Coordinates of C-alpha atoms and ligand atoms in Angstrom, one line a residue:
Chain G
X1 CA 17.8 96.5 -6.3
X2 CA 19.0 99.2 -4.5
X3 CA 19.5 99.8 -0.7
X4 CA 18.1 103.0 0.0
X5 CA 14.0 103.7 0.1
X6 CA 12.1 103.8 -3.2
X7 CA 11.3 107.3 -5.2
X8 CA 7.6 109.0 -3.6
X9 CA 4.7 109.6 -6.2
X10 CA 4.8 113.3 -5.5
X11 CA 8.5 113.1 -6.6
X12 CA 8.0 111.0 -9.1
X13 CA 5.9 113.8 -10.6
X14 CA 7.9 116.3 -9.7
X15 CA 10.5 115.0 -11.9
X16 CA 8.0 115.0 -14.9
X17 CA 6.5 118.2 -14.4
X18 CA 10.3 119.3 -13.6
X19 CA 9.2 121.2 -10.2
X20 CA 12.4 119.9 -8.5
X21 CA 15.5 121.5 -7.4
X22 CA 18.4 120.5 -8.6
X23 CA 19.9 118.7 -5.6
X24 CA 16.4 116.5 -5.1
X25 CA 16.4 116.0 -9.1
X26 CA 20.5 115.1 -9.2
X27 CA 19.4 112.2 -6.1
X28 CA 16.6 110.9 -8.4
X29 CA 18.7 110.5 -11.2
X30 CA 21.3 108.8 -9.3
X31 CA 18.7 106.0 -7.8
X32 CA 17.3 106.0 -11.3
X33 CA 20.2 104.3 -12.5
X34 CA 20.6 101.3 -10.6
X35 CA 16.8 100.8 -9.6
X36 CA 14.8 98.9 -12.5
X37 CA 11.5 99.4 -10.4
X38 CA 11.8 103.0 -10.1
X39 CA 12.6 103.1 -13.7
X40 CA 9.6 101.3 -15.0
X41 CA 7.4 103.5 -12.7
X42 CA 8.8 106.8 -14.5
X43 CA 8.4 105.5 -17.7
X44 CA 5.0 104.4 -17.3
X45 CA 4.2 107.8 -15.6
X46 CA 5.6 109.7 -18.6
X47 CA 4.0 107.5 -21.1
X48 CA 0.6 108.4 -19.7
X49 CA 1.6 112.0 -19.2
X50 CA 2.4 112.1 -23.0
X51 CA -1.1 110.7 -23.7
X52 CA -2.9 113.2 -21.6
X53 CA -0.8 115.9 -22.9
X54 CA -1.5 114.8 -26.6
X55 CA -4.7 114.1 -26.0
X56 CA -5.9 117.2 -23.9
X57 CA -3.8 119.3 -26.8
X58 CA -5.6 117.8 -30.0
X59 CA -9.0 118.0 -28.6
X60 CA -8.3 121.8 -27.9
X61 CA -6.6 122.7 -31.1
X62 CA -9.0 121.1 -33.4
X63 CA -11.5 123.3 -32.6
X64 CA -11.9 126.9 -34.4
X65 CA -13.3 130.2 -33.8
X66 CA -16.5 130.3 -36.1
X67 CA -17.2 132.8 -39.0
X68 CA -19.3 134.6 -36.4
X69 CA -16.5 135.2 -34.0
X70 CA -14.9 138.2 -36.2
X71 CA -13.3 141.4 -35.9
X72 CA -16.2 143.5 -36.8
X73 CA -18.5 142.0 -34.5
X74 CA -16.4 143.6 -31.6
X75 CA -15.7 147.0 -33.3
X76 CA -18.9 148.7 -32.1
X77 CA -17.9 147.6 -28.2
X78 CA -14.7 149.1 -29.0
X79 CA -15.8 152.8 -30.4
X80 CA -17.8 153.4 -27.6
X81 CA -14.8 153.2 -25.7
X82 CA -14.3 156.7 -24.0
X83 CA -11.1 158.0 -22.8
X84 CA -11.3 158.6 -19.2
X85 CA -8.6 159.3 -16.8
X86 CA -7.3 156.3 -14.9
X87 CA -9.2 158.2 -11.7
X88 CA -12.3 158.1 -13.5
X89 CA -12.3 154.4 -14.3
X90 CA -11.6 153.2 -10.6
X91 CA -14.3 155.4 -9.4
X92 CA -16.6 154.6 -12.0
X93 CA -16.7 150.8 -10.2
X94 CA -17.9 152.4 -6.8
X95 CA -20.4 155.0 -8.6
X96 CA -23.0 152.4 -9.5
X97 CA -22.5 150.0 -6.1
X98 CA -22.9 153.4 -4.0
X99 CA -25.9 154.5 -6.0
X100 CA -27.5 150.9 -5.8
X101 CA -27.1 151.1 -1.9
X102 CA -28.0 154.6 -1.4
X103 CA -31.3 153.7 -3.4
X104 CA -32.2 151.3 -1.2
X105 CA -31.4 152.8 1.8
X106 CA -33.9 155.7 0.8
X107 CA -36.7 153.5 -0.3
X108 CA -36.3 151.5 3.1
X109 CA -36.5 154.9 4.9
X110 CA -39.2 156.4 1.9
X111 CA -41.4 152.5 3.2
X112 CA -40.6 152.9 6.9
X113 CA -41.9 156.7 6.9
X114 CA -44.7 155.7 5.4
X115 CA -45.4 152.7 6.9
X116 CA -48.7 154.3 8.7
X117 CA -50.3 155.0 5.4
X118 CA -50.8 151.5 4.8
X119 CA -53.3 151.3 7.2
X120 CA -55.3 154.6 7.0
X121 CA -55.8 156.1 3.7
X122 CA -55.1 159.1 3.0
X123 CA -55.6 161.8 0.0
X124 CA -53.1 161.7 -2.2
X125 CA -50.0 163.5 -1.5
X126 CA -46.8 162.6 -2.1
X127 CA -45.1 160.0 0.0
X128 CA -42.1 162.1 0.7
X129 CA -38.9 162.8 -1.6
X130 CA -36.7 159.4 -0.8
X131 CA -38.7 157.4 -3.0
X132 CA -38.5 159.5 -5.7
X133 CA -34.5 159.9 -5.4
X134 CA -34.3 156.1 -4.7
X135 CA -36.3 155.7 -8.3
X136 CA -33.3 158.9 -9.9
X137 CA -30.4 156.4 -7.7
X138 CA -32.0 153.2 -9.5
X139 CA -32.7 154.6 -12.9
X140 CA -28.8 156.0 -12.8
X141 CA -27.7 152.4 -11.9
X142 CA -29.4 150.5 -14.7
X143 CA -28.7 152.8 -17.7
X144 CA -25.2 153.0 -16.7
X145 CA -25.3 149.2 -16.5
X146 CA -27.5 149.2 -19.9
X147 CA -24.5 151.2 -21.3
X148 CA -21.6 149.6 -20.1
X149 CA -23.0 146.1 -21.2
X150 CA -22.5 147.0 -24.9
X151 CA -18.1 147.9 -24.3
X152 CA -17.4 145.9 -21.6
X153 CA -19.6 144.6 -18.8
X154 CA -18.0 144.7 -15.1
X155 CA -17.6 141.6 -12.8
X156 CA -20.4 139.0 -12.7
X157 CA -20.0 139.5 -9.1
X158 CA -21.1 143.1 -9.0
X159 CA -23.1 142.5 -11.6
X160 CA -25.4 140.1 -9.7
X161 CA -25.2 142.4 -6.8
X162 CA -26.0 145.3 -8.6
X163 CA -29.3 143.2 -10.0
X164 CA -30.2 142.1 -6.6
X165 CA -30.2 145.2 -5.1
X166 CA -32.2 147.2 -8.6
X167 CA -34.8 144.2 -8.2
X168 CA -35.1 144.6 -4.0
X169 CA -35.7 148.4 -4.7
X170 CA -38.1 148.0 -7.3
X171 CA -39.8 145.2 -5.1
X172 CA -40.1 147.9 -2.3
X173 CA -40.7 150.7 -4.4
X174 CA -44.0 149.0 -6.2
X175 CA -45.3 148.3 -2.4
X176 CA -45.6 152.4 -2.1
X177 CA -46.7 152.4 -5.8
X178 CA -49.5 150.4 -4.6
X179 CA -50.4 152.9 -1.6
X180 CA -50.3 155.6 -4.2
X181 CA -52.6 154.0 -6.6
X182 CA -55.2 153.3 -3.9
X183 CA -55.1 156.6 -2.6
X184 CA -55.7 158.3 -6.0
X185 CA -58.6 156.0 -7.0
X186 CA -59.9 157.3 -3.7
X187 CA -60.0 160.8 -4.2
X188 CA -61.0 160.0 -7.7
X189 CA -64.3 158.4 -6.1
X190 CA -64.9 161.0 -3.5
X191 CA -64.3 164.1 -6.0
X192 CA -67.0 162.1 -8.0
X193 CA -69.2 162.0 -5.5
X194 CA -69.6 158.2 -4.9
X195 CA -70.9 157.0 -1.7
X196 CA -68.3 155.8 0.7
X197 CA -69.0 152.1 0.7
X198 CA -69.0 152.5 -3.4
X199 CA -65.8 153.9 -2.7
X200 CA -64.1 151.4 -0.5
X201 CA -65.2 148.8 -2.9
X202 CA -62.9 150.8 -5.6
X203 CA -60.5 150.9 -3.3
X204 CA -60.1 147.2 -2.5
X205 CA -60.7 146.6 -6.0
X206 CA -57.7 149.0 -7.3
X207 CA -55.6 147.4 -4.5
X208 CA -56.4 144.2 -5.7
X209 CA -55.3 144.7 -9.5
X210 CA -52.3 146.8 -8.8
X211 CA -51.0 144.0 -5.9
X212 CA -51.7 141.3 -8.8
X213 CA -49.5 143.3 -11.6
X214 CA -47.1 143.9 -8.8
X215 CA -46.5 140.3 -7.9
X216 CA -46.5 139.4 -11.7
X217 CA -43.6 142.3 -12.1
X218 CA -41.4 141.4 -9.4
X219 CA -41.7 137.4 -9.7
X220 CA -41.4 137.3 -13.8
X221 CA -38.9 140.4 -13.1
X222 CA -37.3 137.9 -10.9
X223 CA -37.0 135.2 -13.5
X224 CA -36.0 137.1 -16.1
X225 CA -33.6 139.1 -14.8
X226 CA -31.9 136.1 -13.1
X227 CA -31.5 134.1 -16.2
X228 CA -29.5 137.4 -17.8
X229 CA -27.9 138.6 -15.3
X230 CA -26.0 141.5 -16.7
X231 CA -27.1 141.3 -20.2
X232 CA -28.2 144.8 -21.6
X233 CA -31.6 143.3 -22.3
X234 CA -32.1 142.9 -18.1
X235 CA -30.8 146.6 -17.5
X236 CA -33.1 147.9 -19.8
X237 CA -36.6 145.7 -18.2
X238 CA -34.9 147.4 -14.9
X239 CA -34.5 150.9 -16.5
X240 CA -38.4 150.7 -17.8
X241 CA -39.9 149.2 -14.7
X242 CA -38.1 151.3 -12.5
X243 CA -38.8 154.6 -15.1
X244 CA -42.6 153.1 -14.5
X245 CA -42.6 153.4 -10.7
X246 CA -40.8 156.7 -10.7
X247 CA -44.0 158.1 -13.4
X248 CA -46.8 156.2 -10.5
X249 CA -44.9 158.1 -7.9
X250 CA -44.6 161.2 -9.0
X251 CA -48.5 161.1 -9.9
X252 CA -49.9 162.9 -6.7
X253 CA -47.6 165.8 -7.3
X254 CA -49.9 166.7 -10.3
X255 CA -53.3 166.3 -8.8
X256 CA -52.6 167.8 -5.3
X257 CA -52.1 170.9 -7.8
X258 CA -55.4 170.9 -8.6
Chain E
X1 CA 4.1 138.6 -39.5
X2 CA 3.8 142.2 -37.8
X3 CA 5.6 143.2 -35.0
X4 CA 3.6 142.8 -32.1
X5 CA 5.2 145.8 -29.9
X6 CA 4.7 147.9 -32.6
X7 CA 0.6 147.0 -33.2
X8 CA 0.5 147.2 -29.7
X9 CA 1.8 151.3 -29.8
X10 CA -0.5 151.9 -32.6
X11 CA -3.5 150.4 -31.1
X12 CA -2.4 152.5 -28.2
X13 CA -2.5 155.4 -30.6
X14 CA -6.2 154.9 -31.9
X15 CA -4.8 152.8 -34.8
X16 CA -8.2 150.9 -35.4
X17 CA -6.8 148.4 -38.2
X18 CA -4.2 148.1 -35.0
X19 CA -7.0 146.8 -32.8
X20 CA -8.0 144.2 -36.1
X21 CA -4.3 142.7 -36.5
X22 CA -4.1 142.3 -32.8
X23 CA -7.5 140.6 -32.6
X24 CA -7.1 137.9 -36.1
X25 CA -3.7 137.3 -34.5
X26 CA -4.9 136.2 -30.9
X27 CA -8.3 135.2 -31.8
X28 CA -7.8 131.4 -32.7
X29 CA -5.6 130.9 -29.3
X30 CA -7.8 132.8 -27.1
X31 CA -10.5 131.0 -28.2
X32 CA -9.1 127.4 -27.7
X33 CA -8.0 128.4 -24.2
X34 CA -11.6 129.2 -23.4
X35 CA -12.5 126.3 -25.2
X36 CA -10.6 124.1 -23.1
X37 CA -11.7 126.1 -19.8
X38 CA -15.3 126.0 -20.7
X39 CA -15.6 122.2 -23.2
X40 CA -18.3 124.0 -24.8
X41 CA -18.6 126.0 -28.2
X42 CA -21.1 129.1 -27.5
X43 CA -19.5 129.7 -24.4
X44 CA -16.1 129.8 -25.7
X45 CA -17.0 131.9 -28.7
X46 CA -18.6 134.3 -25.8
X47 CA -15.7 134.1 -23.6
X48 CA -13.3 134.9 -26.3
X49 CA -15.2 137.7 -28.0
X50 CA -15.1 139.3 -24.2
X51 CA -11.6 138.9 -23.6
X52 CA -10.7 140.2 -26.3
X53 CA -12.5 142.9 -26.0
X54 CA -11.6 144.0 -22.6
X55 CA -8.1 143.7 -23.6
X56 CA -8.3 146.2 -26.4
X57 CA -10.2 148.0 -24.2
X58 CA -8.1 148.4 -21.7
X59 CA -4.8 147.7 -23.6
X60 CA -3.6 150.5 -21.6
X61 CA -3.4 148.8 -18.7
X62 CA -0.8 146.0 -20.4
X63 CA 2.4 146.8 -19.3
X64 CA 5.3 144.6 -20.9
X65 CA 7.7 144.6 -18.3
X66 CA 5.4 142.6 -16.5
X67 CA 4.7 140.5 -18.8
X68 CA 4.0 139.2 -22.5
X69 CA 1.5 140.0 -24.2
X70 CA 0.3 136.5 -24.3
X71 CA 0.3 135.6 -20.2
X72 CA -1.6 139.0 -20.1
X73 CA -4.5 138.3 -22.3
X74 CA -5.1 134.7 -21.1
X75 CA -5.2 136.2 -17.6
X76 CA -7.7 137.8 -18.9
X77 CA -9.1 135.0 -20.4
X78 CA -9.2 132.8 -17.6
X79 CA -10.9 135.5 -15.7
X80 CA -13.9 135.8 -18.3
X81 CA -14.3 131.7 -18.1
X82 CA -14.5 132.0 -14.3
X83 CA -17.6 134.5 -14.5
X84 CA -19.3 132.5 -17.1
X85 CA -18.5 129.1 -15.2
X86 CA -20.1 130.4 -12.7
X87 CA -23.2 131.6 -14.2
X88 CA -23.6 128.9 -15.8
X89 CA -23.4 127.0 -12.1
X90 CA -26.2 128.8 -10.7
X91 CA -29.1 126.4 -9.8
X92 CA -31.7 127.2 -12.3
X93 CA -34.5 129.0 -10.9
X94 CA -38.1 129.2 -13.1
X95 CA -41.4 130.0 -11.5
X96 CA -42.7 129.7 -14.6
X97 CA -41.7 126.3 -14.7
X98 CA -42.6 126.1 -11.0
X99 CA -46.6 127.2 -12.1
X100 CA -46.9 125.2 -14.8
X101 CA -44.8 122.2 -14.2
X102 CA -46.9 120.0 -15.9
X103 CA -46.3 120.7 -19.2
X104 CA -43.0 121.9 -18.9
X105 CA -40.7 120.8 -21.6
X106 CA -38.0 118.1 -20.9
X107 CA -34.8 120.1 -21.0
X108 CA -32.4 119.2 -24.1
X109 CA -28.8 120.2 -22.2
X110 CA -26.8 117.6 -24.3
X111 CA -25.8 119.8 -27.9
X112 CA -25.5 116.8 -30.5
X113 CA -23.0 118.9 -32.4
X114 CA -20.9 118.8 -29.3
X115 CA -21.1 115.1 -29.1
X116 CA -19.9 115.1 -33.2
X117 CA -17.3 117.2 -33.3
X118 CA -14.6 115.2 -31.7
X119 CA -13.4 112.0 -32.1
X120 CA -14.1 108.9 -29.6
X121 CA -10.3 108.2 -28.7
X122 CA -9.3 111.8 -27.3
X123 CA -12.9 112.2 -25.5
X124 CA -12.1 110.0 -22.5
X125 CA -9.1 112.5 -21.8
X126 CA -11.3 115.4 -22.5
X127 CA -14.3 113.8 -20.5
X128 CA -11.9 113.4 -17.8
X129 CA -10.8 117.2 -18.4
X130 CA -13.8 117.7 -17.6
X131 CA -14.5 116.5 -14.6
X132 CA -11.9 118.2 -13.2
X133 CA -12.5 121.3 -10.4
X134 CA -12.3 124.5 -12.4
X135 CA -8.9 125.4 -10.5
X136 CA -7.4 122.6 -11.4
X137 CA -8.6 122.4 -15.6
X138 CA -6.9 125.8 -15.8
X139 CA -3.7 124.5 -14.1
X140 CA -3.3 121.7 -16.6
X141 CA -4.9 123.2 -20.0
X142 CA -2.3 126.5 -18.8
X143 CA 0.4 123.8 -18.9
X144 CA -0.5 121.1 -21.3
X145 CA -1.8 122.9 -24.1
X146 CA -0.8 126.7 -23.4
X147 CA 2.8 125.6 -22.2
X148 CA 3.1 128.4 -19.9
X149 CA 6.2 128.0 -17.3
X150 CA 4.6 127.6 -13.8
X151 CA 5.4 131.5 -13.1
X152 CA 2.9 132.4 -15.9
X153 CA 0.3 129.6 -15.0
X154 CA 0.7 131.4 -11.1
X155 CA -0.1 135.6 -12.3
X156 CA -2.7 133.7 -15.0
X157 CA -4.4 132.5 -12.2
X158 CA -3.4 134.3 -9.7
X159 CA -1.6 132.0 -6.9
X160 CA 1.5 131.5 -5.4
X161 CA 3.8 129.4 -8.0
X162 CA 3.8 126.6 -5.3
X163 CA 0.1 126.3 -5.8
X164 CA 0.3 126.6 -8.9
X165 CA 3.1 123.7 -9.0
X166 CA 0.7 121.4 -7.1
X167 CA -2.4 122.2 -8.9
X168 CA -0.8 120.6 -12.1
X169 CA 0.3 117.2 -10.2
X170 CA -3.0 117.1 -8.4
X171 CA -4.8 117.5 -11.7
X172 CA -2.7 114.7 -13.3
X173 CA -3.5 112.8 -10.5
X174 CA -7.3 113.3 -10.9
X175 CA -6.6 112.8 -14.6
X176 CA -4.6 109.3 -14.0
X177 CA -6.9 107.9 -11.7
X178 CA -10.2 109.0 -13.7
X179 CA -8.4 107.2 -16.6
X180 CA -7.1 104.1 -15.2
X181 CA -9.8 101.5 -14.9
X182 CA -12.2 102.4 -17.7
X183 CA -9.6 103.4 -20.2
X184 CA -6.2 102.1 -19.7
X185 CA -6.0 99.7 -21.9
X186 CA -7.4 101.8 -24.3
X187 CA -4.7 104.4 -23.6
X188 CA -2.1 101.3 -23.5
X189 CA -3.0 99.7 -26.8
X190 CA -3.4 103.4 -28.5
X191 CA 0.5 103.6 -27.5
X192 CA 1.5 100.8 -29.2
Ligands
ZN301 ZN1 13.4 102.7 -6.5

């Protein structure tokens, strides 16, 4: 037995995981050899520290890649790679954030201006040009997303903001979709010549099934998109819904012509 | 077996059968680190097929004075497991489920294959492997099966080499005390 104290646990594995300096690993040794306890505990420490290492490195290393994991299932990632300055490639990481915010901040405003209409109907015209460039800042976000997917997608951080943010503007840009719908099917009545109670009845009635397919979109959206979050296959539903609200809201703009 | 420096230049060049040594050479390593990150065969194969990608995509950006080849691509590695981890962690969310829960089918999230493929003996350890925080599987799969000195295991995941240092003891510890009780005279009679 010796006089001193006995060896810590920490130090202990510090000596089998050799993270000591020299000086605290020359002390060790020199208890070591004239303290039996301490001695046992090491070995029994390295004995299981050879099991775990054995054991952690045959369950890994018995595994292979699969017949599927093969060169040429990479190779079309790889030729679409593009060769952009180093410039290009950091700013192409802000590009689609910026775009995704500066969307939203213009269908915010494009929802706030036209808050009003929500309560009085009004003939169709155009709600204004921020909704529209939201839809161009959205559309630009999700096929650059659609496109990147197939070399290399970005972070699954920004990629899950990126979605969130596509799936709040398209949430707010169907609410003005639905003002624009009822406000066509209106003039649509009146240029027919129906009687205004006929008329608000169409109303209600268009508000009704456009609110219904807009729920639909934006909760299944939500589902789907959330379970692939940056796959190519939930930048393409957001490139074709958003594509969709962009074709609603550009609708007046060809019957005010008339 | 080729030079590595000098697939690396051609790659560099456009050298496309380049890209294809480079990728058969790494692809079995890569793939068992993610593996070992991730205890699960899909999401290794996906892990792996990105990583390697992004690395010939960007093999550019390797520069070997700061360091091999190797350290680089499982730092890349490592980086793809985290993102999948933690997609994979996100509380599942269905309001499809949520309208028709009656009928909605009992999830199936154990793979019998997975259960198959290994051996009883080495499956407490992995089980245990497991169980361990994310931080602290890389620490010890970095060191145990990679054998990367605690400078490599540090850039691979990014800490101070003192954090790295203590992940591996810590993760031992978990390992050791996960182990003792149920299995240690399992572990003591294998050693026999
Ligand atoms: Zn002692």
């Amino acid at each position: 037995m010796t006089t001193n104290k006995h060896i810590s646990e920490e130090k202990l594995m510090g000596y089998i995981y050799r993270t000591l300096s020299d000086a605290e690993r020359e002390s060790f040794d020199k208890h070591l050899s004239d303290c039996p306890t301490c001695w046992a505990r090491l070995a029994d420490h390295e004995l299981r520290h050879r099991q775990i290492s054995g054991s952690l490195e045959t369950a890994i290393n018995e595994v292979s890649p699969s017949r599927k994991m093969n060169f040429a299932a990479i190779a079309p990632r790889l030729q679409r790679r593009r060769a952009q300055p180093q410039f290009w490639r950091r700013f192409s990481l802000a590009a689609p954030l910026a775009m995704a915010v500066g969307g939203l901040v213009l269908a915010f405003f494009g929802l706030w201006q036209n808050l009003g209409a929500f309560f009085v109907p009004q003939p169709p015209s155009p709600l204004g040009t921020l909704p529209t460039l939201a839809c161009f800042c959205f559309v630009f976000v999700s096929m650059d997303q659609f496109d990147r997917a197939f070399a290399m997608r970005s972070r699954f951080i920004i990629m899950a903001m990126l979605a969130f943010m596509l799936w709040l503007g398209t949430l707010v840009i169907g609410l003005l979709n639905i003002l624009v719908i009822r406000d066509l099917v209106l003039t649509a009545c009146v240029s027919a010549g129906y009687k205004p109670a006929e008329t608000g009845v169409a109303a209600i009635l268009a508000v009704l099934v456009s609110a219904v397919i807009y729920i639909i979109v934006i909760i299944g959206g939500a589902e789907y998109h959330y379970k692939r979050i940056g796959h190519p296959s939930s930048w393409k539903l957001f490139s074709w819904t958003i594509v969709m609200q962009l074709f609603i809201m550009v609708l007046p703009y060809f019957f005010n012509g008339r | 077996m080729p030079n590595l420096d000098r697939l690396i230049e051609r790659w560099c060049a456009g050298d496309e059968k380049a890209a294809e040594a480079l990728y058969n050479l790494h692809k079995t390593r890569v793939y068992r680190l993610s593996f070992g990150l991730l205890g699960n065969i899909e999401d290794a194969e996906e892990a792996a097929q990105d990583a390697l990608t992004y690395a010939l995509l960007h093999i550019h950006d390797f520069d070997p004075r700061r360091s091999k080849f190797t350290t680089w691509l499982h730092m890349i590695t490592v980086s793809r497991c985290r993102d999948l981890f933690r997609k994979k962690r996100l509380p599942t969310l269905s309001f499809s489920a949520w309208f028709n829960r009656d009928h909605a089918p009992a999830p199936s999230d154990l793979n019998p294959e997975q259960h198959t493929v290994r051996s009883e003996k080495r499956d407490m350890v992995w089980e245990a492997v497991q169980e361990l925080s994310p931080s602290l599987r890389e620490a010890i799969v970095l060191r145990h099966w990679g054998e990367h000195t605690y400078r490599e295991i540090a850039d691979i995941a990014g800490c101070p080499l003192r954090t790295a240092q203590s992940r591996v003891r810590l993760a031992y510890r978990h390992l050791e005390k996960l182990l003792t009780g149920v299995g240690q005279r399992q572990l003591a009679e294998e050693a026999i």
